[in-house]
CSV table of C-alpha atoms and ligand atoms in Angstrom, one decimal:
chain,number,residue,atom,x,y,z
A,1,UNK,CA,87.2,38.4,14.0
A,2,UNK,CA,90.3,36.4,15.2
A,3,UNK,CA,90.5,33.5,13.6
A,4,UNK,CA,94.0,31.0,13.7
A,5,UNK,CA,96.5,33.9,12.9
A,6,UNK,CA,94.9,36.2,15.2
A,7,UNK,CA,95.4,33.5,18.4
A,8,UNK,CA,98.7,32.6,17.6
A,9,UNK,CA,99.5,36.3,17.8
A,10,UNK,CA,97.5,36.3,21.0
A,11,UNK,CA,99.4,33.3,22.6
A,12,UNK,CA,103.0,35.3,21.5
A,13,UNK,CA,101.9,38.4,23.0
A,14,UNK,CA,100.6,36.3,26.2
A,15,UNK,CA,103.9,34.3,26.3
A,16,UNK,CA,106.2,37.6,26.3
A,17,UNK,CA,103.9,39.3,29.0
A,18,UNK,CA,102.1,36.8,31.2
A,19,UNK,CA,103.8,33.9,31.3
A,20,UNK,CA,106.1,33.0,33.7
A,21,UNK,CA,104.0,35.4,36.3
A,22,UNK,CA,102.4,35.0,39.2
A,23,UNK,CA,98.8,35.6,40.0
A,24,UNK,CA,98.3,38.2,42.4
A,25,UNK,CA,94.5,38.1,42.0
A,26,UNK,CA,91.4,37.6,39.4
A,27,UNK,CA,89.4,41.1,39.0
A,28,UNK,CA,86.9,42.6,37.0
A,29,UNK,CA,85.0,39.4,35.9
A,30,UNK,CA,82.3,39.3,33.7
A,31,UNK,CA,80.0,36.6,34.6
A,32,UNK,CA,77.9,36.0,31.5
A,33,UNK,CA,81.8,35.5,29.9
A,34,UNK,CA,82.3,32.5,32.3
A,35,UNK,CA,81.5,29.1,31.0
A,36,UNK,CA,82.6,28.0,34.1
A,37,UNK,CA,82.2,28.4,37.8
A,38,UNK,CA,81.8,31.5,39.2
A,39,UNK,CA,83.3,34.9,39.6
A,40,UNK,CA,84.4,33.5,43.3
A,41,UNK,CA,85.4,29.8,42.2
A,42,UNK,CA,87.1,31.7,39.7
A,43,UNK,CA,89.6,33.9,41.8
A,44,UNK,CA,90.1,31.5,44.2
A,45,UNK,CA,91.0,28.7,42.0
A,46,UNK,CA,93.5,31.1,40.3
A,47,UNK,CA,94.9,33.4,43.1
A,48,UNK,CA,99.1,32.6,43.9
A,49,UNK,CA,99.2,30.2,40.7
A,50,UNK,CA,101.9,30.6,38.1
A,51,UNK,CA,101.0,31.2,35.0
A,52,UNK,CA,103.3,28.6,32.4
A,53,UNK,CA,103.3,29.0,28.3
A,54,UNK,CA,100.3,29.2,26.7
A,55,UNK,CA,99.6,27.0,23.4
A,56,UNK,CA,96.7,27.1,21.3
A,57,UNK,CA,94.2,24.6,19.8
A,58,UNK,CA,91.9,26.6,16.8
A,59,UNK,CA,90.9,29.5,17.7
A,60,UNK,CA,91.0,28.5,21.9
A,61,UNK,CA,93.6,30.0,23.4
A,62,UNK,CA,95.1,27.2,26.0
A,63,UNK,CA,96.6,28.8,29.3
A,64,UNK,CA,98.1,26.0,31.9
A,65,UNK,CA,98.3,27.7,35.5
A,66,UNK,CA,100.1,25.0,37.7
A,67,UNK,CA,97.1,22.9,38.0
A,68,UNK,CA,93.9,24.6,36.3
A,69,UNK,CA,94.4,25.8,32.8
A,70,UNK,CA,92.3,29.0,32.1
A,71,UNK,CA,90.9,28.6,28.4
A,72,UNK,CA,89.9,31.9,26.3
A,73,UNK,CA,88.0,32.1,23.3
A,74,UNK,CA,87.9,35.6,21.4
A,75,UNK,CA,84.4,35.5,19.8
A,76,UNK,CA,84.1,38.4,17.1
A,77,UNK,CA,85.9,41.0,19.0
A,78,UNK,CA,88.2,39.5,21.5
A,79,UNK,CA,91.8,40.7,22.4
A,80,UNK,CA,94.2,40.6,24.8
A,81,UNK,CA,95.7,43.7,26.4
A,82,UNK,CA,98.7,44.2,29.0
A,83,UNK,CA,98.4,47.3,31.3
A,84,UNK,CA,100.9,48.9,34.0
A,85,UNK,CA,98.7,51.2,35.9
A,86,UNK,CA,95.9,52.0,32.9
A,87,UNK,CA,92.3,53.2,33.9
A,88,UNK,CA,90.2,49.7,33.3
A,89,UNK,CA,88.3,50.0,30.2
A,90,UNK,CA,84.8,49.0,29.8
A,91,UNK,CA,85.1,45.9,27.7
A,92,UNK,CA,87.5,44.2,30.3
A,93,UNK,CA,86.0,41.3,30.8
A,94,UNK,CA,88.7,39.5,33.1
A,95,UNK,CA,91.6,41.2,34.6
A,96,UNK,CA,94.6,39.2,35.5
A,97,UNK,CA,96.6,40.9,38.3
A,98,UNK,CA,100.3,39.6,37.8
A,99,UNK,CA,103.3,40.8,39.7
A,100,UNK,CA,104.5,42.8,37.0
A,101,UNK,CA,101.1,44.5,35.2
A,102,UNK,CA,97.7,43.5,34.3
A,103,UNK,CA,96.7,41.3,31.6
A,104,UNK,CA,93.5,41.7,30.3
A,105,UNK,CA,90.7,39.8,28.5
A,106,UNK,CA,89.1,42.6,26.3
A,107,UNK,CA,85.7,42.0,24.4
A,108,UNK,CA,83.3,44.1,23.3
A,109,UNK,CA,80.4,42.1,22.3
A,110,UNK,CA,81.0,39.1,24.2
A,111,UNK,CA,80.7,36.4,22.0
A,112,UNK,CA,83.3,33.9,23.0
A,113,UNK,CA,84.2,32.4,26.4
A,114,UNK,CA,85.9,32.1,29.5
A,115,UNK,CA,87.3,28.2,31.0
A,116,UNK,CA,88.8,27.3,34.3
A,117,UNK,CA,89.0,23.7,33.7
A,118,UNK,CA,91.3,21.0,35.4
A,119,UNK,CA,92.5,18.2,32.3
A,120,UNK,CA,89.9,16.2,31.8
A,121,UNK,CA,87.8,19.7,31.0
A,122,UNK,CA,90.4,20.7,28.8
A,123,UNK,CA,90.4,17.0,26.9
A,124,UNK,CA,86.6,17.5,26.8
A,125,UNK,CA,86.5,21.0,25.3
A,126,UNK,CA,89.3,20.5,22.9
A,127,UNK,CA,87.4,17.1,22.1
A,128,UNK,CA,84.9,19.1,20.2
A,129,UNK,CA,87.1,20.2,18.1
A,130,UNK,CA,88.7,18.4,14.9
A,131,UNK,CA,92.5,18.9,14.9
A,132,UNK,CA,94.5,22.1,14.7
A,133,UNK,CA,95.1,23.7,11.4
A,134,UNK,CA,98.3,23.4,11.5
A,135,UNK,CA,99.3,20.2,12.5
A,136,UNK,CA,96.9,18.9,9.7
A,137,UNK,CA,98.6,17.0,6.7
A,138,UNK,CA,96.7,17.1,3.2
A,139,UNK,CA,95.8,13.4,3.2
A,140,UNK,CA,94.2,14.1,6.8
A,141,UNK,CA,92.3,17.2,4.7
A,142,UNK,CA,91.2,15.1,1.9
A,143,UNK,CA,90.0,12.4,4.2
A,144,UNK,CA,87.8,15.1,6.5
A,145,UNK,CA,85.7,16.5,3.0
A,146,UNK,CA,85.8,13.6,0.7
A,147,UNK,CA,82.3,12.9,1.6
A,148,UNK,CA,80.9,16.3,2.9
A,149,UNK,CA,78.1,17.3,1.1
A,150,UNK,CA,77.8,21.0,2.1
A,151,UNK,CA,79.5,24.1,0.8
A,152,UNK,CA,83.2,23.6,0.8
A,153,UNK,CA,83.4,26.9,2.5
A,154,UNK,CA,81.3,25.5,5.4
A,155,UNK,CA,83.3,22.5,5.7
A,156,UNK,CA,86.6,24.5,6.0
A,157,UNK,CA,84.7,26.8,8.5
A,158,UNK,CA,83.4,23.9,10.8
A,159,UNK,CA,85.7,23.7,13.4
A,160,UNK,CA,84.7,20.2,14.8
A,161,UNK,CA,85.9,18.8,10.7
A,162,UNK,CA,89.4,20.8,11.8
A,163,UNK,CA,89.9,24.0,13.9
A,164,UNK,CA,91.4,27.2,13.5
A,165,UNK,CA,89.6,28.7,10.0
A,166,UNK,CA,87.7,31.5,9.9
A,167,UNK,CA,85.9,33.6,7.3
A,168,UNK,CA,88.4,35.5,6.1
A,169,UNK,CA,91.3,32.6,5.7
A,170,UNK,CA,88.4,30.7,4.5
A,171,UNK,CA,87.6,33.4,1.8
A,172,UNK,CA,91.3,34.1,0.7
A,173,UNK,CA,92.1,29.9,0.4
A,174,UNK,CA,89.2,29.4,-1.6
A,175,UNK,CA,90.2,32.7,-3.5
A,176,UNK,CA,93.8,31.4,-4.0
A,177,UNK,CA,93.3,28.1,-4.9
A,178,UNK,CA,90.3,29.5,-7.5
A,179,UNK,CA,87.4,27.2,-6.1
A,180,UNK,CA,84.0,28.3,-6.0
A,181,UNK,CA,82.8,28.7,-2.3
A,182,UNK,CA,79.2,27.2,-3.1
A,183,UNK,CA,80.3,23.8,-4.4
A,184,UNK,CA,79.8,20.7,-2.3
A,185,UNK,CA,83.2,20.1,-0.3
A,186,UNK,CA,82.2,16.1,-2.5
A,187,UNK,CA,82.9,17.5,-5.7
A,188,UNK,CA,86.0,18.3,-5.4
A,189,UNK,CA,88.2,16.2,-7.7
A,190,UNK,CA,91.5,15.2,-6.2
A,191,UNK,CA,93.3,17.9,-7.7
A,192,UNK,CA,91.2,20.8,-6.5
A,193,UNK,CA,91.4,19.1,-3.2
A,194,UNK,CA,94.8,18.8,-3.3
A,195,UNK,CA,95.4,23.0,-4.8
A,196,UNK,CA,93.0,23.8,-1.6
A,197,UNK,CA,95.5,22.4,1.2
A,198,UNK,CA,98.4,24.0,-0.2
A,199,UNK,CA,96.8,27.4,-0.5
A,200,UNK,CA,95.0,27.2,3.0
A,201,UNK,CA,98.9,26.2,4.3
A,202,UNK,CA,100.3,29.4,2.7
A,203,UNK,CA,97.5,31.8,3.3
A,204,UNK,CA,98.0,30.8,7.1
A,205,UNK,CA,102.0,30.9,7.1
A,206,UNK,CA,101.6,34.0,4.9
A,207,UNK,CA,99.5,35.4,8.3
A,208,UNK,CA,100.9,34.0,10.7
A,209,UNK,CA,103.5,36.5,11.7
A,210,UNK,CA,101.5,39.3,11.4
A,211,UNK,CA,99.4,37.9,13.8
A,212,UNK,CA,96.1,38.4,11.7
A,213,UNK,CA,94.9,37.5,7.8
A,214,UNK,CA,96.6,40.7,6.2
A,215,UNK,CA,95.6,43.3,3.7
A,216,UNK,CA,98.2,42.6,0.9
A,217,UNK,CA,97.3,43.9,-1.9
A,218,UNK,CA,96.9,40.8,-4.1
A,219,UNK,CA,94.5,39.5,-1.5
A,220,UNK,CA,91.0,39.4,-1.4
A,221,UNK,CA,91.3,40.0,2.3
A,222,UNK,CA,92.1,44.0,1.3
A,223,UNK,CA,89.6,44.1,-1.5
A,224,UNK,CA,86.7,42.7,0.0
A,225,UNK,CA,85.7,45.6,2.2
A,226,UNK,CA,85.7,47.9,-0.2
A,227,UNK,CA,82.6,48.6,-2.5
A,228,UNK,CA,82.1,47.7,-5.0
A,229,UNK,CA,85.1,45.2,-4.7
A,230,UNK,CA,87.2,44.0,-7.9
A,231,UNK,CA,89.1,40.9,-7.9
A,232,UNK,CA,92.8,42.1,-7.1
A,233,UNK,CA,93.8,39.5,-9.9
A,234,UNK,CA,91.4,39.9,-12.7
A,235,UNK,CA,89.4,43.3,-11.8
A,236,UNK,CA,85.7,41.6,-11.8
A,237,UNK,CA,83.4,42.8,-9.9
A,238,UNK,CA,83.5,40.6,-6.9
A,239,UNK,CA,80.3,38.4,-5.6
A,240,UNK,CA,78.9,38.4,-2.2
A,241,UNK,CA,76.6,35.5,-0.8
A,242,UNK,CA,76.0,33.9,2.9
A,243,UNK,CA,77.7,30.4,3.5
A,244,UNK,CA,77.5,29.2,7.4
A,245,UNK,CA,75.6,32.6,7.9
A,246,UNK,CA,78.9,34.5,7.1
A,247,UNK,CA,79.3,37.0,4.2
A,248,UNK,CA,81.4,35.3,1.8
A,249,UNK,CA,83.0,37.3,-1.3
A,250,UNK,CA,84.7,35.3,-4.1
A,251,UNK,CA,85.7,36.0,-8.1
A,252,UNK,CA,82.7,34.7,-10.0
A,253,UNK,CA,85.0,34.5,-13.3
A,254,UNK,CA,87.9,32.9,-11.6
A,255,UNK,CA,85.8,30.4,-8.9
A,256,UNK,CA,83.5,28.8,-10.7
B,301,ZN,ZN1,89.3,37.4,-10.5
């Protein structure tokens, strides 16, 4: 599920391929993906534009186009793809038709969206959202929990407190930093608190230039698949509960 690492390796790829690229047309829409508009207001609005660097907010990936700025969000299974003369697959749900190959919105289950928006759209949707991961500072992070009373796990997942977490950088922070996923984000003294933004921070620039939360092999991220899983640092057994309806594994000797 792409979470912040995953979009910033989407935004690199659309950079290198789309950006800078005319336009040529808007195919192969799927309109229950568009939380926007139409499939026709759609095209229209995009056909001849240029597409200019994309940036990223979260997990919203933040496409300016010379006036309207097309917004994606990847759900649980979104991707981008670039073709030069491929058949169309079946889980294209947006086909960008640029002068020099097709960029494609590819999502299998369709969870996730599709914006044109002009800015005040863009402030609107982005408004929802607490800032990005990365440009948050630790006293910004304290400030956001200090009083949260649910799950600190929740609390890093909920994207209006700060965006860009999923579950699995969620999982291998709390894992790192050796906090227990259940406990109220409030009960964290100021040292936990403090252990927390520092591991989130290096999970995410550990990720972030493989473009997803990798498999290493003293993460939980590679160990928490497997069945039954043993904490890559200690060798317990590890736990499994729902937090934010989202399986979430942890060490039960080590987070408690
Ligand atoms: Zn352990």
């Amino acid at each position: 599920m792409p979470e912040l690492p995953d979009v910033e390796g989407f935004r690199r790829f659309y950079n290198r391929h789309a950006a800078g690229q005319r336009v040529r047309a808007a195919n192969g829409i799927d309109p229950t993906m568009l939380r926007t508009g139409t499939a026709q207001t759609f095209g229209r609005a995009l056909k001849g534009r240029r597409l200019e660097g994309a940036r990223r907010h979260g997990k919203l990936l933040i496409c300016p186009a010379g006036g309207p700025t097309l917004v994606l969000h990847f759900g649980m299974t979104g991707m981008l793809a670039w073709c030069e003369g491929e058949a169309r697959h079946r889980h294209d749900r947006l086909v960008l038709e640029l002068s020099e190959g097709e960029l494609r919105y590819r999502n299998m289950r369709k969870f996730g969206g599709i914006w044109l928006v002009d800015d005040d759209g863009l402030a609107e949707l982005t408004g929802r959202l607490g800032p990005d991961w990365l440009e948050l500072d630790r006293v910004q992070f304290e400030r956001l929990i200090a009083r949260r009373r649910l799950a600190i796990k929740g609390a890093l997942m909920d994207q209006t407190l700060a965006a860009g977490l999923g579950n699995l950088t969620a999982d291998e922070s709390l894992f790192r930093a050796r906090i227990d996923p259940r406990r109220p984000a409030c009960a964290l003294d100021s040292g936990e608190r403090r252990r927390l933004y520092s591991s989130i921070r290096r999970v995410l620039d550990d990720s972030l230039p493989y473009g997803l939360v990798p498999a290493k092999p003293k993460w939980l991220t590679r160990a928490r698949d497997e069945r039954p899983g043993r904490c890559p640092r200690c060798g317990a057994t590890l736990e499994r509960t729902r937090i934010g309806g989202r399986t979430t594994a942890f060490c039960p000797r080590e987070q408690h």
